[in-house]
Coordinates of C-alpha atoms in Angstrom, one line a residue:
Chain A
M1 CA -17.1 8.9 -29.2
E2 CA -17.4 5.1 -29.3
P3 CA -21.0 3.8 -29.1
E4 CA -20.5 1.8 -25.9
V5 CA -19.0 4.8 -24.1
M6 CA -22.0 6.9 -25.1
K7 CA -24.4 4.2 -24.0
A8 CA -22.7 3.8 -20.6
E9 CA -22.8 7.6 -20.2
L10 CA -19.4 7.5 -18.7
V11 CA -18.5 11.0 -19.4
L12 CA -19.9 13.9 -17.4
P13 CA -21.8 16.3 -19.8
T14 CA -20.6 19.8 -20.0
H15 CA -23.9 21.5 -19.7
L16 CA -26.3 20.5 -17.0
S17 CA -29.8 22.1 -16.9
F18 CA -30.1 22.4 -13.1
K19 CA -27.0 24.5 -12.7
R20 CA -27.1 28.2 -12.5
V21 CA -23.4 28.6 -13.5
Q22 CA -21.8 26.0 -15.7
M23 CA -18.3 24.7 -15.2
Y24 CA -17.0 26.1 -18.4
E25 CA -18.2 29.6 -17.3
K26 CA -16.7 29.3 -13.9
Y27 CA -13.4 27.8 -14.8
P28 CA -12.7 29.0 -18.4
K29 CA -10.3 27.1 -20.5
G30 CA -6.9 28.7 -20.8
Q31 CA -6.8 29.9 -17.2
A32 CA -4.4 28.0 -15.0
R33 CA -6.3 24.9 -14.0
G34 CA -4.2 24.2 -11.0
R35 CA -6.1 26.7 -8.9
H36 CA -4.9 27.4 -5.5
W37 CA -7.1 25.4 -3.2
K38 CA -5.9 25.6 0.4
H39 CA -4.8 22.3 1.8
L40 CA -5.9 21.2 5.2
K41 CA -2.9 22.5 7.0
Q42 CA -3.4 25.9 5.5
I43 CA -7.1 25.9 6.3
L44 CA -6.4 25.0 9.9
Q45 CA -3.7 27.7 10.2
A46 CA -6.1 30.3 8.8
E47 CA -8.8 29.3 11.3
N48 CA -6.9 30.7 14.2
F49 CA -8.1 28.2 16.7
Q50 CA -6.0 29.7 19.5
N51 CA -8.3 32.8 19.5
Y52 CA -11.3 30.7 20.5
L53 CA -11.9 29.3 23.9
A54 CA -9.8 26.2 24.6
D55 CA -12.9 24.6 25.9
E56 CA -14.8 24.6 22.6
P57 CA -14.1 21.5 20.4
N58 CA -12.6 22.3 17.1
Y59 CA -10.8 20.3 14.5
V60 CA -7.4 20.5 16.1
N61 CA -8.2 19.8 19.7
I62 CA -10.3 16.7 19.2
E63 CA -7.3 14.9 17.9
S64 CA -6.3 12.0 20.1
S65 CA -3.1 11.9 22.1
P66 CA -0.2 9.5 21.7
S67 CA -0.9 6.1 22.9
M68 CA -0.3 5.2 26.5
H69 CA 0.0 1.5 25.8
P70 CA 3.4 0.0 25.2
C71 CA 4.2 -0.4 21.6
K72 CA 3.4 -3.8 20.1
R73 CA 6.5 -5.4 18.6
I74 CA 5.9 -7.5 15.6
C75 CA 8.3 -8.8 13.0
D76 CA 8.6 -6.5 10.1
I77 CA 8.7 -9.3 7.6
T78 CA 6.3 -12.0 8.8
G79 CA 4.1 -10.3 11.4
F80 CA 4.9 -12.7 14.2
E81 CA 5.9 -11.5 17.7
A82 CA 9.4 -10.2 17.5
P83 CA 11.5 -9.9 20.6
Y84 CA 14.7 -9.3 18.6
F85 CA 16.0 -6.2 16.8
D86 CA 18.8 -6.0 14.2
P87 CA 20.9 -2.9 14.9
R88 CA 22.4 -2.8 11.5
T89 CA 19.2 -2.5 9.5
N90 CA 16.8 -1.5 12.3
L91 CA 14.4 -4.2 11.4
R92 CA 12.6 -6.4 14.0
Y93 CA 12.7 -10.1 13.4
A94 CA 11.1 -13.1 15.1
S95 CA 13.6 -16.0 14.7
A96 CA 17.0 -17.0 13.3
D97 CA 15.7 -18.0 9.9
I98 CA 14.0 -14.7 9.5
F99 CA 17.2 -13.1 10.6
K100 CA 18.9 -14.7 7.6
I101 CA 16.3 -13.2 5.3
V102 CA 16.7 -9.8 7.0
R103 CA 20.5 -9.8 6.5
S104 CA 20.2 -10.9 2.9
L105 CA 17.7 -8.2 1.8
P106 CA 19.0 -5.5 -0.5
N107 CA 18.9 -2.0 0.9
E108 CA 15.9 -0.9 -1.1
Y109 CA 13.8 -3.6 0.5
V110 CA 15.1 -2.7 4.0
Q111 CA 14.1 0.9 3.5
R112 CA 10.6 -0.1 2.2
Y113 CA 10.0 -2.3 5.3
L114 CA 11.1 0.5 7.5
A115 CA 8.9 2.9 5.6
L116 CA 5.9 0.7 6.5
R117 CA 6.6 1.6 10.2
N118 CA 7.5 5.1 9.3
A119 CA 11.0 4.4 10.5
A120 CA 12.9 4.8 7.2
V121 CA 15.7 7.2 6.8
V122 CA 14.4 10.2 4.9
L123 CA 17.0 12.5 3.4
K124 CA 15.6 16.0 3.2
Chain B
M1 CA -15.7 -1.8 -4.8
P2 CA -17.5 -2.1 -8.1
F3 CA -20.2 -4.2 -6.7
I4 CA -21.5 -1.7 -4.3
S5 CA -21.6 1.2 -6.6
Q6 CA -24.9 1.9 -8.4
F7 CA -25.4 4.8 -10.6
H8 CA -28.3 4.2 -12.9
R9 CA -30.2 7.4 -13.7
Q10 CA -33.3 7.5 -11.5
S11 CA -36.4 8.4 -13.3
D12 CA -38.8 9.5 -10.5
Y13 CA -37.2 12.9 -9.7
N14 CA -40.4 14.8 -10.6
Y15 CA -42.6 12.8 -8.4
F16 CA -41.1 14.3 -5.3
S17 CA -42.5 17.5 -4.0
S18 CA -40.3 20.6 -3.4
T19 CA -40.4 20.0 0.3
T20 CA -38.8 16.5 0.2
P21 CA -35.1 16.9 1.2
I22 CA -32.3 15.3 -0.7
V23 CA -29.9 13.5 1.6
I24 CA -26.2 13.4 0.7
D25 CA -23.7 11.3 2.5
N26 CA -20.4 12.9 1.4
G27 CA -17.9 10.4 2.5
A28 CA -14.2 10.3 1.7
S29 CA -14.6 6.9 0.1
Y30 CA -18.2 6.8 -1.3
F31 CA -20.7 9.4 -2.2
R32 CA -24.3 8.5 -1.5
I33 CA -27.4 10.5 -2.5
G34 CA -31.0 9.7 -2.0
W35 CA -34.3 11.0 -0.8
A36 CA -35.3 11.6 2.7
G37 CA -37.6 9.0 4.2
E38 CA -36.3 6.1 2.2
T39 CA -34.2 3.3 3.7
D40 CA -31.5 3.2 1.1
P41 CA -29.6 5.8 -1.0
R42 CA -30.5 5.9 -4.7
V43 CA -27.1 6.5 -6.1
I44 CA -23.7 5.3 -4.7
F45 CA -20.3 5.8 -6.3
R46 CA -16.7 6.2 -5.4
N47 CA -15.9 9.8 -4.5
I48 CA -13.2 10.3 -7.1
V49 CA -12.8 12.2 -10.3
Q50 CA -10.6 11.5 -13.3
R51 CA -9.9 13.8 -16.1
P52 CA -8.4 11.7 -18.9
R53 CA -7.9 12.5 -22.5
H54 CA -10.0 10.7 -25.1
K55 CA -7.6 8.9 -27.3
A56 CA -9.5 9.5 -30.6
T57 CA -10.7 13.1 -30.3
G58 CA -8.0 14.4 -27.9
E59 CA -10.4 16.3 -25.7
T60 CA -10.2 16.2 -22.0
V61 CA -13.3 14.7 -20.4
T62 CA -14.4 14.2 -16.8
I63 CA -15.3 10.8 -15.4
V64 CA -16.7 10.6 -11.9
G65 CA -16.6 7.5 -9.8
D66 CA -15.2 4.1 -10.5
H67 CA -16.1 2.5 -13.8
D68 CA -15.6 -0.7 -15.7
P69 CA -12.0 -0.7 -16.7
A70 CA -12.9 -2.2 -20.1
L71 CA -14.6 1.0 -21.0
L72 CA -11.7 3.1 -19.8
K73 CA -9.4 1.8 -22.5
Y74 CA -10.6 4.4 -24.9
F75 CA -9.1 7.1 -22.7
D76 CA -5.6 7.9 -22.0
C77 CA -5.5 7.7 -18.2
T78 CA -1.8 7.8 -17.7
R79 CA -1.5 11.5 -17.1
S80 CA -4.5 11.9 -14.8
G81 CA -4.8 9.8 -11.7
P82 CA -8.0 9.6 -9.8
R83 CA -8.4 12.7 -7.6
S84 CA -10.4 13.2 -4.5
A85 CA -11.9 16.4 -3.1
F86 CA -10.8 15.4 0.4
D87 CA -7.7 16.0 2.4
S88 CA -7.9 13.7 5.3
N89 CA -11.7 14.0 5.9
V90 CA -12.2 17.6 5.1
V91 CA -13.3 18.8 1.7
Y92 CA -10.8 21.3 0.3
Q93 CA -11.0 21.0 -3.5
F94 CA -14.3 22.5 -4.5
E95 CA -13.8 22.2 -8.2
I96 CA -13.7 18.4 -7.8
M97 CA -16.6 18.6 -5.4
E98 CA -18.6 20.4 -8.0
Y99 CA -18.0 17.6 -10.6
I100 CA -19.1 15.1 -8.0
L101 CA -22.3 16.9 -7.1
D102 CA -23.0 17.4 -10.8
F103 CA -22.8 13.7 -11.4
G104 CA -24.8 12.9 -8.2
F105 CA -27.6 15.2 -9.1
D106 CA -27.6 14.1 -12.7
R107 CA -27.9 10.5 -11.8
L108 CA -30.7 11.3 -9.3
G109 CA -32.6 12.5 -12.3
A110 CA -32.5 16.2 -11.6
N111 CA -33.9 18.4 -14.3
G112 CA -35.4 21.9 -14.2
S113 CA -33.4 25.1 -13.8
Q114 CA -32.2 24.5 -10.3
I115 CA -32.3 22.0 -7.5
D116 CA -35.5 22.8 -5.8
H117 CA -35.2 20.6 -2.7
P118 CA -33.6 21.3 0.7
I119 CA -30.3 19.5 1.0
L120 CA -29.0 17.6 4.0
I121 CA -25.3 16.9 3.6
T122 CA -22.8 15.3 6.0
E123 CA -19.5 16.7 7.0
C124 CA -16.7 15.6 9.3
V125 CA -16.7 16.3 13.1
C126 CA -15.8 19.9 13.8
N127 CA -15.4 20.7 10.2
P128 CA -13.4 23.9 9.7
V129 CA -15.6 26.9 9.0
Q130 CA -13.9 27.7 5.8
S131 CA -14.7 24.3 4.3
R132 CA -18.3 24.4 5.4
C133 CA -18.7 27.9 4.1
K134 CA -17.3 27.1 0.7
M135 CA -19.6 24.1 0.5
A136 CA -22.6 26.2 1.3
E137 CA -21.6 28.7 -1.3
L138 CA -21.3 26.0 -3.9
L139 CA -24.7 24.6 -3.1
F140 CA -26.5 27.9 -2.9
E141 CA -24.9 29.8 -5.7
T142 CA -24.3 27.1 -8.3
Y143 CA -27.2 24.8 -7.7
G144 CA -29.8 27.3 -6.4
V145 CA -30.7 25.1 -3.4
P146 CA -33.3 26.7 -1.1
S147 CA -31.8 25.5 2.2
V148 CA -28.9 23.5 3.4
A149 CA -28.3 21.6 6.7
F150 CA -25.0 20.0 7.8
G151 CA -24.6 17.1 10.1
V152 CA -22.2 14.4 11.3
D153 CA -23.0 11.0 9.9
A154 CA -22.3 9.2 13.1
A155 CA -24.7 11.4 15.0
F156 CA -27.5 10.6 12.5
S157 CA -26.8 7.0 12.8
Y158 CA -26.9 7.1 16.6
K159 CA -30.2 8.9 16.6
Y160 CA -31.7 6.4 14.2
N161 CA -30.6 3.5 16.3
Q162 CA -31.8 5.2 19.5
R163 CA -35.2 5.7 17.9
H164 CA -35.3 2.0 17.1
G165 CA -34.3 1.1 20.6
I166 CA -30.9 -0.4 19.7
C167 CA -29.0 2.3 21.6
D168 CA -29.7 4.0 24.9
K169 CA -29.8 7.7 25.2
D170 CA -26.3 7.6 26.7
G171 CA -23.7 5.8 24.7
L172 CA -20.6 5.9 22.6
A173 CA -20.4 5.9 18.8
I174 CA -17.3 4.5 17.3
C175 CA -17.0 5.3 13.6
P176 CA -14.0 4.2 11.6
G177 CA -13.8 6.1 8.3
F178 CA -11.7 6.1 5.2
T179 CA -8.8 8.2 6.6
T180 CA -9.9 8.9 10.2
T181 CA -11.6 7.2 13.1
H182 CA -13.8 9.0 15.5
V183 CA -15.3 8.1 18.9
I184 CA -18.2 10.4 20.0
P185 CA -19.9 10.1 23.3
F186 CA -23.6 10.7 23.5
I187 CA -25.4 12.0 26.6
D188 CA -29.1 12.3 26.7
G189 CA -29.2 11.7 23.0
E190 CA -27.0 14.6 22.2
P191 CA -23.4 14.2 20.9
V192 CA -20.9 15.8 23.2
Y193 CA -18.2 17.0 20.8
K194 CA -16.0 18.1 23.6
G195 CA -15.4 14.5 24.5
C196 CA -14.9 13.5 20.9
C197 CA -11.7 11.9 19.8
R198 CA -10.1 11.5 16.4
T199 CA -7.2 9.3 15.2
N200 CA -5.9 9.6 11.7
I201 CA -6.1 6.0 10.7
G202 CA -8.8 4.4 8.6
G203 CA -9.6 2.0 5.8
F204 CA -7.3 3.7 3.4
H205 CA -4.3 2.9 5.7
V206 CA -5.3 -0.7 6.1
T207 CA -5.5 -1.2 2.3
D208 CA -2.3 0.7 1.8
Y209 CA -0.5 -1.5 4.4
L210 CA -1.8 -4.7 2.8
K211 CA -0.7 -3.5 -0.6
Q212 CA 2.8 -2.7 0.5
L213 CA 3.2 -6.0 2.4
L214 CA 2.1 -8.0 -0.6
S215 CA 4.4 -6.0 -2.9
L216 CA 7.3 -6.7 -0.7
K217 CA 6.5 -10.3 -0.3
Y218 CA 5.9 -11.0 -4.0
P219 CA 8.0 -8.4 -5.9
H220 CA 7.5 -10.2 -9.2
H221 CA 3.8 -9.7 -9.1
M222 CA 3.9 -6.2 -8.0
A223 CA 2.0 -5.0 -11.0
R224 CA -1.0 -7.1 -10.0
F225 CA -1.5 -5.4 -6.7
T226 CA -3.5 -2.3 -7.8
W227 CA -5.2 -0.4 -5.0
E228 CA -8.6 -1.4 -6.2
K229 CA -7.7 -5.1 -6.3
V230 CA -6.1 -5.0 -2.8
E231 CA -9.2 -3.3 -1.5
D232 CA -11.3 -6.2 -2.8
L233 CA -8.9 -8.6 -1.2
K234 CA -9.1 -6.8 2.1
M235 CA -12.9 -6.8 2.0
E236 CA -13.1 -10.5 1.3
H237 CA -10.3 -12.0 3.3
C238 CA -9.2 -9.7 6.2
Y239 CA -10.6 -10.3 9.7
I240 CA -9.8 -8.9 13.1
A241 CA -8.2 -11.4 15.5
P242 CA -9.5 -11.2 19.0
D243 CA -6.0 -11.7 20.3
Y244 CA -3.3 -10.9 17.9
T245 CA -0.4 -12.6 19.7
S246 CA -2.0 -16.0 20.1
E247 CA -3.2 -15.9 16.5
A248 CA 0.3 -15.0 15.3
R249 CA 1.7 -17.9 17.4
L250 CA -0.6 -20.3 15.6
F251 CA 0.9 -19.3 12.3
Q252 CA 4.4 -19.3 13.6
K253 CA 4.1 -22.9 14.8
G254 CA 2.5 -23.8 11.5
T255 CA -0.4 -25.6 13.0
K256 CA -3.3 -27.2 11.0
E257 CA -5.5 -24.3 12.0
A258 CA -3.1 -21.8 10.5
E259 CA -3.1 -23.8 7.2
D260 CA -6.9 -23.7 7.1
K261 CA -6.9 -20.0 7.7
T262 CA -4.4 -19.3 4.9
R263 CA -6.1 -18.2 1.7
C264 CA -4.5 -18.8 -1.6
W265 CA -5.0 -16.6 -4.7
Q266 CA -3.9 -18.3 -7.9
L267 CA -2.8 -15.9 -10.6
P268 CA -3.4 -16.9 -14.2
W269 CA -0.5 -19.0 -15.2
V270 CA 0.3 -20.7 -18.5
P271 CA 2.5 -23.8 -18.2
P272 CA 5.5 -23.8 -20.4
P273 CA 5.2 -25.7 -23.7
V274 CA 6.1 -29.4 -23.6
E275 CA 9.7 -30.2 -24.7
E276 CA 9.9 -31.0 -28.4
P277 CA 11.6 -34.2 -29.5
P278 CA 15.4 -33.7 -29.5
S279 CA 16.8 -32.4 -32.8
E280 CA 19.5 -33.9 -34.9
E281 CA 22.4 -32.1 -33.2
E282 CA 21.1 -33.0 -29.8
I283 CA 21.1 -36.6 -30.8
A284 CA 24.6 -36.3 -32.2
R285 CA 25.9 -34.6 -29.1
K286 CA 24.4 -37.2 -26.8
A287 CA 26.0 -39.9 -28.9
A288 CA 29.4 -38.2 -28.5
I289 CA 29.0 -38.0 -24.8
K290 CA 28.0 -41.7 -24.6
E291 CA 31.1 -42.6 -26.6
T292 CA 33.4 -40.7 -24.3
R293 CA 31.7 -42.4 -21.4
E294 CA 32.4 -45.8 -22.9
N295 CA 36.0 -45.2 -23.7
P296 CA 37.2 -43.1 -20.8
E297 CA 40.8 -44.0 -21.4
L298 CA 40.7 -42.8 -25.0
Y299 CA 39.0 -39.6 -23.9
L300 CA 41.5 -39.0 -21.1
E301 CA 44.3 -39.5 -23.6
Q302 CA 42.8 -36.9 -25.9
M303 CA 42.4 -34.5 -23.0
R304 CA 46.0 -35.0 -21.8
V305 CA 47.3 -34.3 -25.3
K306 CA 45.3 -31.1 -25.5
Y307 CA 46.4 -30.0 -22.1
K308 CA 50.0 -30.5 -23.0
E309 CA 49.6 -28.5 -26.1
L310 CA 47.9 -25.7 -24.4
S311 CA 50.3 -25.5 -21.5
E312 CA 53.2 -25.3 -23.9
K313 CA 51.5 -22.5 -25.7
V314 CA 51.0 -20.6 -22.5
E315 CA 54.6 -21.1 -21.4
Q316 CA 55.7 -19.8 -24.8
R317 CA 53.6 -16.7 -24.4
K318 CA 54.9 -16.1 -21.0
R319 CA 58.4 -16.2 -22.2
L320 CA 57.6 -13.8 -25.0
K321 CA 56.1 -11.4 -22.6
A322 CA 58.9 -11.7 -20.1
N323 CA 61.3 -11.0 -23.0
G324 CA 60.1 -7.4 -23.2
N325 CA 56.9 -7.5 -25.1
H326 CA 55.4 -5.1 -22.7
S327 CA 54.4 -2.5 -25.3
N328 CA 52.4 -5.1 -27.1
G329 CA 49.3 -3.7 -25.5
N330 CA 46.8 -5.5 -23.6
N331 CA 45.6 -8.3 -25.8
V332 CA 44.0 -10.0 -22.9
P333 CA 40.4 -8.9 -22.8
G334 CA 38.9 -8.9 -19.4
G335 CA 41.9 -8.1 -17.2
V336 CA 45.5 -8.9 -17.2
G337 CA 46.5 -10.4 -13.9
R338 CA 44.2 -13.2 -13.1
G339 CA 43.4 -14.3 -16.6
E340 CA 47.1 -15.1 -17.3
R341 CA 48.0 -16.7 -14.1
L342 CA 45.3 -19.4 -14.4
N343 CA 46.2 -21.9 -17.0
A344 CA 43.6 -23.3 -19.4
A345 CA 42.5 -26.3 -17.3
Q346 CA 42.2 -24.2 -14.2
R347 CA 40.2 -21.6 -16.0
E348 CA 37.9 -24.2 -17.4
R349 CA 37.3 -25.5 -13.9
M350 CA 36.5 -22.1 -12.7
R351 CA 34.1 -21.6 -15.4
L352 CA 32.3 -24.8 -14.7
L353 CA 32.1 -24.0 -11.1
T354 CA 30.6 -20.6 -11.6
T355 CA 28.1 -21.8 -14.2
A356 CA 27.2 -24.9 -12.1
A357 CA 25.9 -22.6 -9.5
F358 CA 23.3 -21.3 -12.0
D359 CA 22.6 -24.5 -13.9
R360 CA 20.5 -26.1 -11.3
G361 CA 18.1 -27.8 -13.6
R362 CA 20.3 -28.7 -16.5
E363 CA 22.3 -31.9 -16.3
I364 CA 26.0 -31.2 -16.5
D365 CA 28.2 -34.0 -17.5
P366 CA 31.3 -33.2 -15.4
A367 CA 33.6 -35.0 -17.9
F368 CA 32.3 -32.9 -20.8
V369 CA 34.7 -30.2 -21.5
P370 CA 33.7 -27.9 -24.4
K371 CA 36.1 -26.9 -27.1
L372 CA 39.0 -25.1 -25.5
D373 CA 39.7 -21.7 -26.9
V374 CA 43.2 -21.1 -28.0
G375 CA 44.3 -17.9 -26.5
P376 CA 43.9 -16.1 -23.3
S377 CA 40.4 -14.8 -24.0
Q378 CA 37.9 -15.7 -21.4
P379 CA 35.1 -17.7 -22.8
A380 CA 31.8 -15.8 -22.9
P381 CA 29.8 -16.3 -19.7
E382 CA 26.9 -18.5 -20.0
I383 CA 23.4 -17.1 -19.6
P384 CA 22.3 -18.4 -16.2
R385 CA 19.3 -20.6 -16.6
F386 CA 16.9 -20.8 -13.7
R387 CA 14.7 -23.7 -12.9
P388 CA 11.3 -23.5 -14.8
L389 CA 8.6 -21.6 -13.0
T390 CA 5.9 -23.7 -11.4
K391 CA 2.3 -23.2 -10.5
E392 CA 3.3 -22.4 -7.0
D393 CA 5.2 -19.3 -8.1
F394 CA 2.0 -17.8 -9.2
Q395 CA 0.2 -18.2 -6.0
I396 CA -0.4 -15.4 -3.5
L397 CA -0.8 -16.7 0.0
L398 CA -2.6 -14.5 2.5
G399 CA -1.9 -15.9 6.0
V400 CA -0.7 -13.5 8.7
E401 CA -1.6 -10.5 6.5
R402 CA -5.3 -11.3 6.9
F403 CA -5.3 -10.2 10.5
R404 CA -2.1 -8.1 10.6
C405 CA -3.6 -5.3 8.5
P406 CA -6.8 -4.6 10.4
E407 CA -4.7 -4.7 13.6
I408 CA -3.4 -1.2 12.8
L409 CA -6.8 0.2 13.7
F410 CA -6.1 -0.8 17.2
H411 CA -2.4 -0.2 17.2
P412 CA -1.5 2.7 14.8
N413 CA 2.0 2.4 16.1
L414 CA 2.4 -0.5 13.7
V415 CA 2.4 1.9 10.8
G416 CA 4.3 4.6 12.7
I417 CA 1.3 6.8 13.5
D418 CA 1.8 7.7 17.1
Q419 CA -1.8 8.0 18.3
A420 CA -4.3 6.0 20.4
G421 CA -6.0 3.0 18.7
L422 CA -9.7 2.3 18.8
D423 CA -9.7 0.6 22.1
E424 CA -7.8 3.3 23.8
M425 CA -9.8 6.0 22.2
A426 CA -12.9 4.9 24.0
G427 CA -11.1 5.6 27.3
V428 CA -9.7 8.9 26.1
S429 CA -13.1 10.1 24.9
I430 CA -14.8 9.3 28.2
R431 CA -12.0 11.0 30.2
R432 CA -12.4 14.1 28.2
L433 CA -15.9 14.7 29.3
S434 CA -16.2 17.4 31.8
T435 CA -16.6 16.6 35.6
K436 CA -20.4 17.2 35.6
D437 CA -20.7 14.2 33.4
Q438 CA -18.9 12.2 36.1
T439 CA -22.2 10.5 37.1
W440 CA -22.6 9.2 33.6
R441 CA -19.0 8.0 33.6
R442 CA -19.6 6.0 36.7
D443 CA -22.6 4.2 35.2

């Protein structure tokens, strides 16, 4: 190991005195490292929140509802107010010069602008 | 950000008695650890783990937190991106959590055969039982901790402020996090989780939005916009506009105020080398051009002669072809039809027209016609030469983006997340409180 790396103590040591079980004992080499940790969706499914009272707060029911306010319409490219909408590309634009830019964008950029708004076409 | 992380090894671990709790703020962005009773945490670092390969020895090592990129050049970080133990705001990867706790305790100065202090650790609001249980298992079994307490960081903060008189016993705590934002009502000093509200938008989304906007606006400099750099930009330059529409209008009109508010980031740029003095052939060529300019008639005569010769040749070839030379094969590279119908002068004009569109900076002498090829082959297309890059091309301007990105906290619809923003959440949260808290609502 290079001296400056040693000095900075960048790397986590493999044996730590205050641990009862070391990492290499718990997760031995050779075993599949990509252990199956349950993702949040699976954890929430396994929790079975519907069996509990609907009154009790749990991770799922404290989530906020969709917004009641009308959607703010801003131009996808510049961020100004955008009263106009291009039906061909589905982008919002604020003025005629921006419209020129919108129409001249290659498809890849159009999709990326739409993806910012989560409005891109996703082929599954 | 590098300048808020601190991870020097603390040396006074042994001075604290076994009853002093260790406090851990296990956040999705930063991990903080310190002693109870102190005002600041001792060790702060980014809550990520990387497992790169050391280039020289080839062994896989673990690096916790964000470090000086200069030191990381000894490691092959291409295969291993930084990994977090969190999925949204819930811990789910306990192997990574263990690495992080290892590092945290190690830097706090822990020695001895186990961690002999009670631990207070934070978790998210309404943490799923499974996650909490695995965390407790990790702390008890691997570290030998005597006791563990879990709490919500916002509630601790509220209680602290209440004790200092900043907050009343009834109030509302708004906590934007890394990937989620919570609004928690407090009644009589106690958090009422039934009225709590969570939206899945946070600092991570703001940084991501800014990164994508900048990448789309400046595609040539896309490599410069790393997540860490964009986060630094966000911290320094972004602000929340009190009224988004009027602020956007200022920029749309291009007022002086808007100019003042626009920040400019100059990327390192090397100006191109100064033009060398023209070489021999350049001088000769320029002399030839000058000559033709002076005697235009002579030049025109020469051109006319050449034109006649060529057009005769073309006619001849046409006649040959028409006389049944069909099986000669296609000796016209680049297409049969159009290349033959155009005669030499027309073809030359076409070529000049097409290359003129690219040669914006280079001076073209319209009377200068290069040596005409004999034969129907198209002359090779010229490499389009763009105008030289200037200092302005290497400037990143942050104007509207400065307040457009934090706006998504209030309008998650701007990034397609169909949930209430911060302002609406306060209302939602209060409305969720049960009817017996109506009196509080009216106050």
